């Protein structure tokens, strides 16, 4: 069941069988039913989550009490709230399953032990965090420089099929426009 | 001259003197005069930059040809375009000195050699990238959920004094409002 994670790690670093087994002995699987939470606002985030199947999202409640989705995590993505995880501070976000989701749980309390036993994982996470940093910069670029319609098409091209998987209101808030605007764009391109 | 970088690294990992010397043998200092660039759009970003003194910013040109600042890097911050650096792809951004700036240049072409000789640096960058990931999430949170005025006060509290260091138009675009709006807020709190 951990095969997708091991395959993902193998893209960046080569673990021996013993190292892979050491890592796996510290991980555990978790099933998160649709709409269930792995983190809620005010609670300390205790783990980093790797999505095996399904989809998680990070959202916040804005001043008007509306849900603002700020991050999606699909298959082969790690999702967590590093601010909460690293500082053992209450999270300012919710991390919720969009679909029935299977994750691998890498708990903070075993993190240092895992890194000291399998130092190659420092490299693996360093590399995927660089990819996240690149993605975060593009995210801000698109929010600032593209029209709403261009943001939709960019996102749809980058993650084909994904726009069909999530409720419109989540996608609309992620792309920073209204659900009505999203309906209009989708009607135009024949998606509805 | 590399003392601030070594002190920054020492917050997260303990290098032996030999390891520190190995690292330093691969780095070089660079002076970037105010308004000069270390990366321009269309050019491949070749290094990661650690700010010893001064300030860099990342910006893009939006559809109207306006400069949209999306990142500042002050003392003790690393700044680069990871999308360009990691993939040897043309950058979609400009990285420019806001003030006369002294940086440490960690070139991509020596990166693998440095990491293989001083593997602890994988950990150092893994940890600071987690901090960047946390900051990026808060950045998006503030853009989405706070009013313009609240964004200004938050930023001013988080980086006291910094708002006086950069031209108003850069700060306004970073906080995603107009320079006129910024003048109004600053007048209110007696900053102008």
GROMACS .gro file of C-alpha atoms in nm:
model
  384
    1UNK     CA    1   0.000   0.000   0.000
    2UNK     CA    2   0.298   0.233   0.046
    3UNK     CA    3   0.414   0.164  -0.311
    4UNK     CA    4   0.315   0.508  -0.448
    5UNK     CA    5   0.515   0.679  -0.173
    6UNK     CA    6   0.822   0.464  -0.232
    7UNK     CA    7   0.794   0.529  -0.606
    8UNK     CA    8   0.770   0.902  -0.540
    9UNK     CA    9   1.077   0.895  -0.315
   10UNK     CA   10   1.267   0.689  -0.575
   11UNK     CA   11   1.230   0.975  -0.823
   12UNK     CA   12   1.465   1.182  -0.608
   13UNK     CA   13   1.674   0.956  -0.385
   14UNK     CA   14   1.769   0.587  -0.386
   15UNK     CA   15   1.683   0.412  -0.061
   16UNK     CA   16   1.824   0.070   0.022
   17UNK     CA   17   1.564  -0.192   0.114
   18UNK     CA   18   1.669  -0.156   0.479
   19UNK     CA   19   1.623   0.223   0.465
   20UNK     CA   20   1.281   0.188   0.302
   21UNK     CA   21   1.177  -0.061   0.571
   22UNK     CA   22   1.301   0.168   0.846
   23UNK     CA   23   1.099   0.454   0.703
   24UNK     CA   24   0.786   0.244   0.662
   25UNK     CA   25   0.808   0.119   1.020
   26UNK     CA   26   0.747   0.478   1.135
   27UNK     CA   27   0.459   0.556   0.902
   28UNK     CA   28   0.095   0.464   0.928
   29UNK     CA   29  -0.193   0.468   0.685
   30UNK     CA   30  -0.513   0.659   0.754
   31UNK     CA   31  -0.848   0.667   0.581
   32UNK     CA   32  -1.011   1.008   0.581
   33UNK     CA   33  -1.375   1.002   0.478
   34UNK     CA   34  -1.507   1.281   0.255
   35UNK     CA   35  -1.555   1.600   0.460
   36UNK     CA   36  -1.354   1.466   0.754
   37UNK     CA   37  -1.062   1.669   0.889
   38UNK     CA   38  -0.699   1.587   0.962
   39UNK     CA   39  -0.645   1.937   1.106
   40UNK     CA   40  -0.888   2.200   1.227
   41UNK     CA   41  -0.829   2.565   1.312
   42UNK     CA   42  -0.697   2.608   1.668
   43UNK     CA   43  -0.561   2.253   1.682
   44UNK     CA   44  -0.190   2.170   1.654
   45UNK     CA   45  -0.106   1.994   1.327
   46UNK     CA   46   0.079   1.675   1.425
   47UNK     CA   47   0.182   1.521   1.094
   48UNK     CA   48   0.267   1.560   0.728
   49UNK     CA   49   0.022   1.375   0.500
   50UNK     CA   50   0.105   1.203   0.171
   51UNK     CA   51  -0.202   1.141  -0.046
   52UNK     CA   52  -0.216   0.785  -0.183
   53UNK     CA   53  -0.566   0.819  -0.327
   54UNK     CA   54  -0.821   1.097  -0.311
   55UNK     CA   55  -0.783   1.465  -0.238
   56UNK     CA   56  -0.725   1.692   0.060
   57UNK     CA   57  -0.762   2.068   0.070
   58UNK     CA   58  -0.644   2.343   0.304
   59UNK     CA   59  -0.891   2.620   0.370
   60UNK     CA   60  -0.952   2.909   0.606
   61UNK     CA   61  -1.261   3.090   0.721
   62UNK     CA   62  -1.254   3.449   0.600
   63UNK     CA   63  -1.400   3.751   0.781
   64UNK     CA   64  -1.744   3.679   0.640
   65UNK     CA   65  -1.731   3.318   0.758
   66UNK     CA   66  -1.683   3.190   0.403
   67UNK     CA   67  -1.451   2.901   0.321
   68UNK     CA   68  -1.146   3.014   0.127
   69UNK     CA   69  -0.960   2.717  -0.024
   70UNK     CA   70  -0.590   2.792  -0.047
   71UNK     CA   71  -0.435   2.456  -0.131
   72UNK     CA   72  -0.531   2.121  -0.283
   73UNK     CA   73  -0.334   1.799  -0.239
   74UNK     CA   74  -0.401   1.514  -0.479
   75UNK     CA   75  -0.225   1.179  -0.535
   76UNK     CA   76   0.154   1.196  -0.470
   77UNK     CA   77   0.140   1.529  -0.286
   78UNK     CA   78   0.243   1.601   0.069
   79UNK     CA   79   0.011   1.833   0.258
   80UNK     CA   80   0.051   1.984   0.602
   81UNK     CA   81   0.054   2.315   0.787
   82UNK     CA   82   0.427   2.367   0.843
   83UNK     CA   83   0.373   2.676   1.060
   84UNK     CA   84   0.174   2.465   1.305
   85UNK     CA   85   0.378   2.145   1.265
   86UNK     CA   86   0.723   2.304   1.310
   87UNK     CA   87   0.629   2.535   1.597
   88UNK     CA   88   0.373   2.315   1.769
   89UNK     CA   89   0.138   2.613   1.736
   90UNK     CA   90  -0.238   2.611   1.683
   91UNK     CA   91  -0.320   2.590   1.313
   92UNK     CA   92  -0.493   2.881   1.144
   93UNK     CA   93  -0.628   2.645   0.877
   94UNK     CA   94  -0.850   2.345   0.818
   95UNK     CA   95  -0.722   2.043   0.624
   96UNK     CA   96  -1.017   1.839   0.502
   97UNK     CA   97  -1.080   1.546   0.267
   98UNK     CA   98  -1.259   1.653  -0.051
   99UNK     CA   99  -1.318   1.287  -0.148
  100UNK     CA  100  -1.275   0.964   0.047
  101UNK     CA  101  -0.899   0.975   0.083
  102UNK     CA  102  -0.616   0.739   0.180
  103UNK     CA  103  -0.309   0.906   0.326
  104UNK     CA  104   0.027   0.808   0.470
  105UNK     CA  105   0.081   0.979   0.805
  106UNK     CA  106   0.435   1.097   0.885
  107UNK     CA  107   0.406   1.215   1.243
  108UNK     CA  108   0.610   1.504   1.377
  109UNK     CA  109   0.699   1.305   1.692
  110UNK     CA  110   0.895   1.047   1.489
  111UNK     CA  111   1.035   1.293   1.235
  112UNK     CA  112   1.376   1.352   1.392
  113UNK     CA  113   1.428   0.981   1.451
  114UNK     CA  114   1.341   0.900   1.090
  115UNK     CA  115   1.573   1.171   0.954
  116UNK     CA  116   1.858   1.056   1.174
  117UNK     CA  117   1.814   0.693   1.065
  118UNK     CA  118   1.754   0.770   0.697
  119UNK     CA  119   1.935   1.100   0.628
  120UNK     CA  120   1.862   1.069   0.254
  121UNK     CA  121   1.510   1.176   0.338
  122UNK     CA  122   1.640   1.523   0.425
  123UNK     CA  123   1.735   1.545   0.059
  124UNK     CA  124   1.400   1.408  -0.062
  125UNK     CA  125   1.204   1.665   0.139
  126UNK     CA  126   1.449   1.945   0.046
  127UNK     CA  127   1.384   1.873  -0.321
  128UNK     CA  128   1.005   1.848  -0.298
  129UNK     CA  129   0.997   2.165  -0.086
  130UNK     CA  130   1.187   2.346  -0.361
  131UNK     CA  131   0.914   2.233  -0.599
  132UNK     CA  132   0.650   2.363  -0.357
  133UNK     CA  133   0.834   2.695  -0.332
  134UNK     CA  134   0.833   2.722  -0.712
  135UNK     CA  135   0.462   2.637  -0.720
  136UNK     CA  136   0.382   2.894  -0.450
  137UNK     CA  137   0.555   3.168  -0.651
  138UNK     CA  138   0.357   3.076  -0.963
  139UNK     CA  139   0.038   3.067  -0.756
  140UNK     CA  140   0.098   3.426  -0.647
  141UNK     CA  141   0.199   3.522  -1.001
  142UNK     CA  142  -0.126   3.390  -1.144
  143UNK     CA  143  -0.339   3.550  -0.875
  144UNK     CA  144  -0.176   3.885  -0.944
  145UNK     CA  145  -0.125   3.885  -1.317
  146UNK     CA  146  -0.389   3.672  -1.489
  147UNK     CA  147  -0.758   3.740  -1.543
  148UNK     CA  148  -1.004   3.506  -1.372
  149UNK     CA  149  -1.073   3.324  -1.697
  150UNK     CA  150  -0.701   3.283  -1.772
  151UNK     CA  151  -0.647   3.145  -1.419
  152UNK     CA  152  -0.915   2.881  -1.479
  153UNK     CA  153  -0.765   2.771  -1.810
  154UNK     CA  154  -0.414   2.766  -1.669
  155UNK     CA  155  -0.525   2.551  -1.377
  156UNK     CA  156  -0.725   2.320  -1.602
  157UNK     CA  157  -0.427   2.271  -1.832
  158UNK     CA  158  -0.189   2.211  -1.543
  159UNK     CA  159  -0.418   1.954  -1.375
  160UNK     CA  160  -0.634   1.797  -1.650
  161UNK     CA  161  -0.950   1.638  -1.515
  162UNK     CA  162  -0.904   1.783  -1.168
  163UNK     CA  163  -1.157   2.062  -1.214
  164UNK     CA  164  -1.424   1.792  -1.252
  165UNK     CA  165  -1.330   1.631  -0.920
  166UNK     CA  166  -1.394   1.916  -0.680
  167UNK     CA  167  -1.708   2.110  -0.595
  168UNK     CA  168  -1.733   2.435  -0.789
  169UNK     CA  169  -1.736   2.655  -0.479
  170UNK     CA  170  -1.400   2.516  -0.363
  171UNK     CA  171  -1.239   2.565  -0.701
  172UNK     CA  172  -1.386   2.914  -0.736
  173UNK     CA  173  -1.245   3.026  -0.400
  174UNK     CA  174  -0.906   2.869  -0.483
  175UNK     CA  175  -0.896   3.069  -0.808
  176UNK     CA  176  -1.027   3.374  -0.623
  177UNK     CA  177  -1.354   3.436  -0.804
  178UNK     CA  178  -1.720   3.365  -0.741
  179UNK     CA  179  -1.891   3.030  -0.815
  180UNK     CA  180  -2.118   3.220  -1.057
  181UNK     CA  181  -1.817   3.340  -1.254
  182UNK     CA  182  -1.685   2.981  -1.266
  183UNK     CA  183  -2.021   2.854  -1.401
  184UNK     CA  184  -2.006   3.113  -1.676
  185UNK     CA  185  -1.653   3.009  -1.784
  186UNK     CA  186  -1.742   2.640  -1.776
  187UNK     CA  187  -2.059   2.695  -1.978
  188UNK     CA  188  -1.847   2.873  -2.238
  189UNK     CA  189  -1.607   2.583  -2.280
  190UNK     CA  190  -1.881   2.319  -2.262
  191UNK     CA  191  -1.785   2.173  -1.924
  192UNK     CA  192  -2.127   2.192  -1.761
  193UNK     CA  193   3.224   3.844   0.556
  194UNK     CA  194   3.038   3.511   0.550
  195UNK     CA  195   2.978   3.529   0.925
  196UNK     CA  196   2.603   3.606   0.900
  197UNK     CA  197   2.552   3.302   0.675
  198UNK     CA  198   2.746   3.072   0.909
  199UNK     CA  199   2.548   3.209   1.205
  200UNK     CA  200   2.224   3.145   1.018
  201UNK     CA  201   2.325   2.787   0.935
  202UNK     CA  202   2.431   2.731   1.299
  203UNK     CA  203   2.074   2.797   1.409
  204UNK     CA  204   1.970   2.472   1.241
  205UNK     CA  205   2.272   2.244   1.195
  206UNK     CA  206   2.618   2.219   1.349
  207UNK     CA  207   2.895   2.224   1.092
  208UNK     CA  208   3.251   2.125   1.181
  209UNK     CA  209   3.516   2.383   1.091
  210UNK     CA  210   3.619   2.162   0.800
  211UNK     CA  211   3.261   2.144   0.672
  212UNK     CA  212   3.219   2.519   0.700
  213UNK     CA  213   3.542   2.574   0.509
  214UNK     CA  214   3.435   2.328   0.239
  215UNK     CA  215   3.107   2.514   0.197
  216UNK     CA  216   3.274   2.855   0.186
  217UNK     CA  217   3.522   2.738  -0.078
  218UNK     CA  218   3.227   2.697  -0.316
  219UNK     CA  219   3.055   3.028  -0.243
  220UNK     CA  220   3.133   3.374  -0.366
  221UNK     CA  221   3.029   3.720  -0.261
  222UNK     CA  222   2.863   3.961  -0.500
  223UNK     CA  223   2.778   4.329  -0.474
  224UNK     CA  224   2.453   4.421  -0.644
  225UNK     CA  225   2.404   4.792  -0.683
  226UNK     CA  226   2.058   4.942  -0.628
  227UNK     CA  227   1.832   4.868  -0.928
  228UNK     CA  228   2.073   4.606  -1.067
  229UNK     CA  229   1.947   4.254  -1.143
  230UNK     CA  230   2.066   3.908  -1.049
  231UNK     CA  231   1.795   3.750  -1.268
  232UNK     CA  232   1.583   3.894  -1.548
  233UNK     CA  233   1.277   3.747  -1.719
  234UNK     CA  234   1.370   3.503  -1.994
  235UNK     CA  235   1.714   3.434  -1.843
  236UNK     CA  236   1.798   3.111  -1.657
  237UNK     CA  237   1.846   3.167  -1.283
  238UNK     CA  238   2.186   3.018  -1.199
  239UNK     CA  239   2.213   3.057  -0.823
  240UNK     CA  240   2.049   3.090  -0.486
  241UNK     CA  241   2.127   3.424  -0.316
  242UNK     CA  242   2.172   3.482   0.058
  243UNK     CA  243   2.137   3.849   0.156
  244UNK     CA  244   2.420   3.968   0.384
  245UNK     CA  245   2.320   4.334   0.371
  246UNK     CA  246   2.055   4.518   0.174
  247UNK     CA  247   1.740   4.396   0.007
  248UNK     CA  248   1.639   4.205  -0.305
  249UNK     CA  249   1.293   4.174  -0.449
  250UNK     CA  250   1.125   3.940  -0.700
  251UNK     CA  251   0.881   4.103  -0.936
  252UNK     CA  252   0.696   4.031  -1.257
  253UNK     CA  253   0.555   4.252  -1.528
  254UNK     CA  254   0.177   4.221  -1.537
  255UNK     CA  255  -0.043   4.247  -1.844
  256UNK     CA  256  -0.044   4.624  -1.825
  257UNK     CA  257   0.336   4.637  -1.805
  258UNK     CA  258   0.326   4.728  -1.436
  259UNK     CA  259   0.577   4.590  -1.186
  260UNK     CA  260   0.416   4.350  -0.944
  261UNK     CA  261   0.646   4.276  -0.647
  262UNK     CA  262   0.585   3.927  -0.517
  263UNK     CA  263   0.874   3.867  -0.278
  264UNK     CA  264   1.126   4.063  -0.072
  265UNK     CA  265   1.450   3.920   0.062
  266UNK     CA  266   1.625   4.109   0.341
  267UNK     CA  267   1.923   4.021   0.560
  268UNK     CA  268   1.947   3.646   0.637
  269UNK     CA  269   1.705   3.542   0.363
  270UNK     CA  270   1.772   3.318   0.067
  271UNK     CA  271   1.613   3.433  -0.256
  272UNK     CA  272   1.600   3.259  -0.593
  273UNK     CA  273   1.358   3.139  -0.858
  274UNK     CA  274   1.348   2.765  -0.788
  275UNK     CA  275   1.137   2.691  -1.098
  276UNK     CA  276   1.412   2.833  -1.315
  277UNK     CA  277   1.705   2.712  -1.103
  278UNK     CA  278   1.590   2.351  -1.067
  279UNK     CA  279   1.473   2.305  -1.427
  280UNK     CA  280   1.729   2.524  -1.600
  281UNK     CA  281   1.429   2.703  -1.752
  282UNK     CA  282   1.395   3.071  -1.841
  283UNK     CA  283   1.277   3.270  -1.542
  284UNK     CA  284   0.938   3.437  -1.549
  285UNK     CA  285   1.054   3.688  -1.290
  286UNK     CA  286   1.301   3.966  -1.223
  287UNK     CA  287   1.519   3.960  -0.911
  288UNK     CA  288   1.651   4.310  -0.844
  289UNK     CA  289   1.834   4.494  -0.568
  290UNK     CA  290   1.612   4.746  -0.390
  291UNK     CA  291   1.915   4.895  -0.210
  292UNK     CA  292   2.288   4.848  -0.259
  293UNK     CA  293   2.307   4.484  -0.158
  294UNK     CA  294   2.574   4.230  -0.063
  295UNK     CA  295   2.485   3.869  -0.132
  296UNK     CA  296   2.643   3.526  -0.104
  297UNK     CA  297   2.608   3.338  -0.432
  298UNK     CA  298   2.545   2.962  -0.412
  299UNK     CA  299   2.564   2.852  -0.772
  300UNK     CA  300   2.353   2.570  -0.910
  301UNK     CA  301   2.655   2.419  -1.088
  302UNK     CA  302   2.830   2.348  -0.755
  303UNK     CA  303   2.516   2.258  -0.561
  304UNK     CA  304   2.536   1.880  -0.595
  305UNK     CA  305   2.903   1.875  -0.506
  306UNK     CA  306   2.843   2.087  -0.198
  307UNK     CA  307   2.552   1.869  -0.080
  308UNK     CA  308   2.754   1.550  -0.132
  309UNK     CA  309   3.050   1.691   0.064
  310UNK     CA  310   2.840   1.853   0.338
  311UNK     CA  311   2.517   1.650   0.358
  312UNK     CA  312   2.406   1.844   0.668
  313UNK     CA  313   2.321   2.127   0.433
  314UNK     CA  314   2.037   1.917   0.291
  315UNK     CA  315   1.886   1.944   0.638
  316UNK     CA  316   1.954   2.317   0.665
  317UNK     CA  317   1.779   2.390   0.337
  318UNK     CA  318   1.499   2.144   0.418
  319UNK     CA  319   1.427   2.334   0.738
  320UNK     CA  320   1.443   2.684   0.588
  321UNK     CA  321   1.224   2.570   0.296
  322UNK     CA  322   0.965   2.450   0.548
  323UNK     CA  323   0.972   2.800   0.693
  324UNK     CA  324   0.927   2.944   0.343
  325UNK     CA  325   0.634   2.709   0.281
  326UNK     CA  326   0.471   2.828   0.603
  327UNK     CA  327   0.531   3.192   0.504
  328UNK     CA  328   0.385   3.135   0.155
  329UNK     CA  329   0.066   2.993   0.305
  330UNK     CA  330   0.030   3.293   0.537
  331UNK     CA  331   0.098   3.524   0.244
  332UNK     CA  332  -0.193   3.372   0.053
  333UNK     CA  333  -0.406   3.374   0.367
  334UNK     CA  334  -0.349   3.747   0.417
  335UNK     CA  335  -0.411   3.832   0.054
  336UNK     CA  336  -0.740   3.645   0.064
  337UNK     CA  337  -0.873   3.716   0.408
  338UNK     CA  338  -0.749   4.055   0.531
  339UNK     CA  339  -0.849   4.404   0.423
  340UNK     CA  340  -0.580   4.618   0.259
  341UNK     CA  341  -0.531   4.818   0.576
  342UNK     CA  342  -0.503   4.505   0.790
  343UNK     CA  343  -0.245   4.363   0.546
  344UNK     CA  344  -0.034   4.677   0.587
  345UNK     CA  345  -0.045   4.664   0.966
  346UNK     CA  346   0.027   4.293   0.974
  347UNK     CA  347   0.328   4.337   0.747
  348UNK     CA  348   0.453   4.637   0.944
  349UNK     CA  349   0.429   4.443   1.271
  350UNK     CA  350   0.600   4.137   1.125
  351UNK     CA  351   0.889   4.339   0.978
  352UNK     CA  352   0.924   4.655   1.188
  353UNK     CA  353   1.107   4.932   1.007
  354UNK     CA  354   1.102   4.753   0.673
  355UNK     CA  355   0.815   4.958   0.531
  356UNK     CA  356   1.042   5.264   0.556
  357UNK     CA  357   1.315   5.096   0.350
  358UNK     CA  358   1.134   5.029   0.025
  359UNK     CA  359   0.969   5.263  -0.225
  360UNK     CA  360   0.596   5.292  -0.171
  361UNK     CA  361   0.502   5.156  -0.514
  362UNK     CA  362   0.689   4.829  -0.446
  363UNK     CA  363   0.529   4.781  -0.108
  364UNK     CA  364   0.184   4.869  -0.245
  365UNK     CA  365   0.208   4.609  -0.523
  366UNK     CA  366   0.339   4.347  -0.276
  367UNK     CA  367   0.038   4.410  -0.054
  368UNK     CA  368  -0.186   4.420  -0.362
  369UNK     CA  369  -0.323   4.771  -0.341
  370UNK     CA  370  -0.252   5.105  -0.507
  371UNK     CA  371   0.027   5.346  -0.397
  372UNK     CA  372  -0.251   5.602  -0.329
  373UNK     CA  373  -0.420   5.364  -0.085
  374UNK     CA  374  -0.084   5.308   0.088
  375UNK     CA  375  -0.029   5.685   0.123
  376UNK     CA  376  -0.368   5.715   0.284
  377UNK     CA  377  -0.296   5.443   0.543
  378UNK     CA  378   0.047   5.583   0.622
  379UNK     CA  379  -0.091   5.933   0.665
  380UNK     CA  380  -0.341   5.791   0.912
  381UNK     CA  381  -0.075   5.631   1.130
  382UNK     CA  382   0.162   5.926   1.099
  383UNK     CA  383   0.427   5.751   0.888
  384UNK     CA  384   0.453   6.013   0.618
   0.00000   0.00000   0.00000
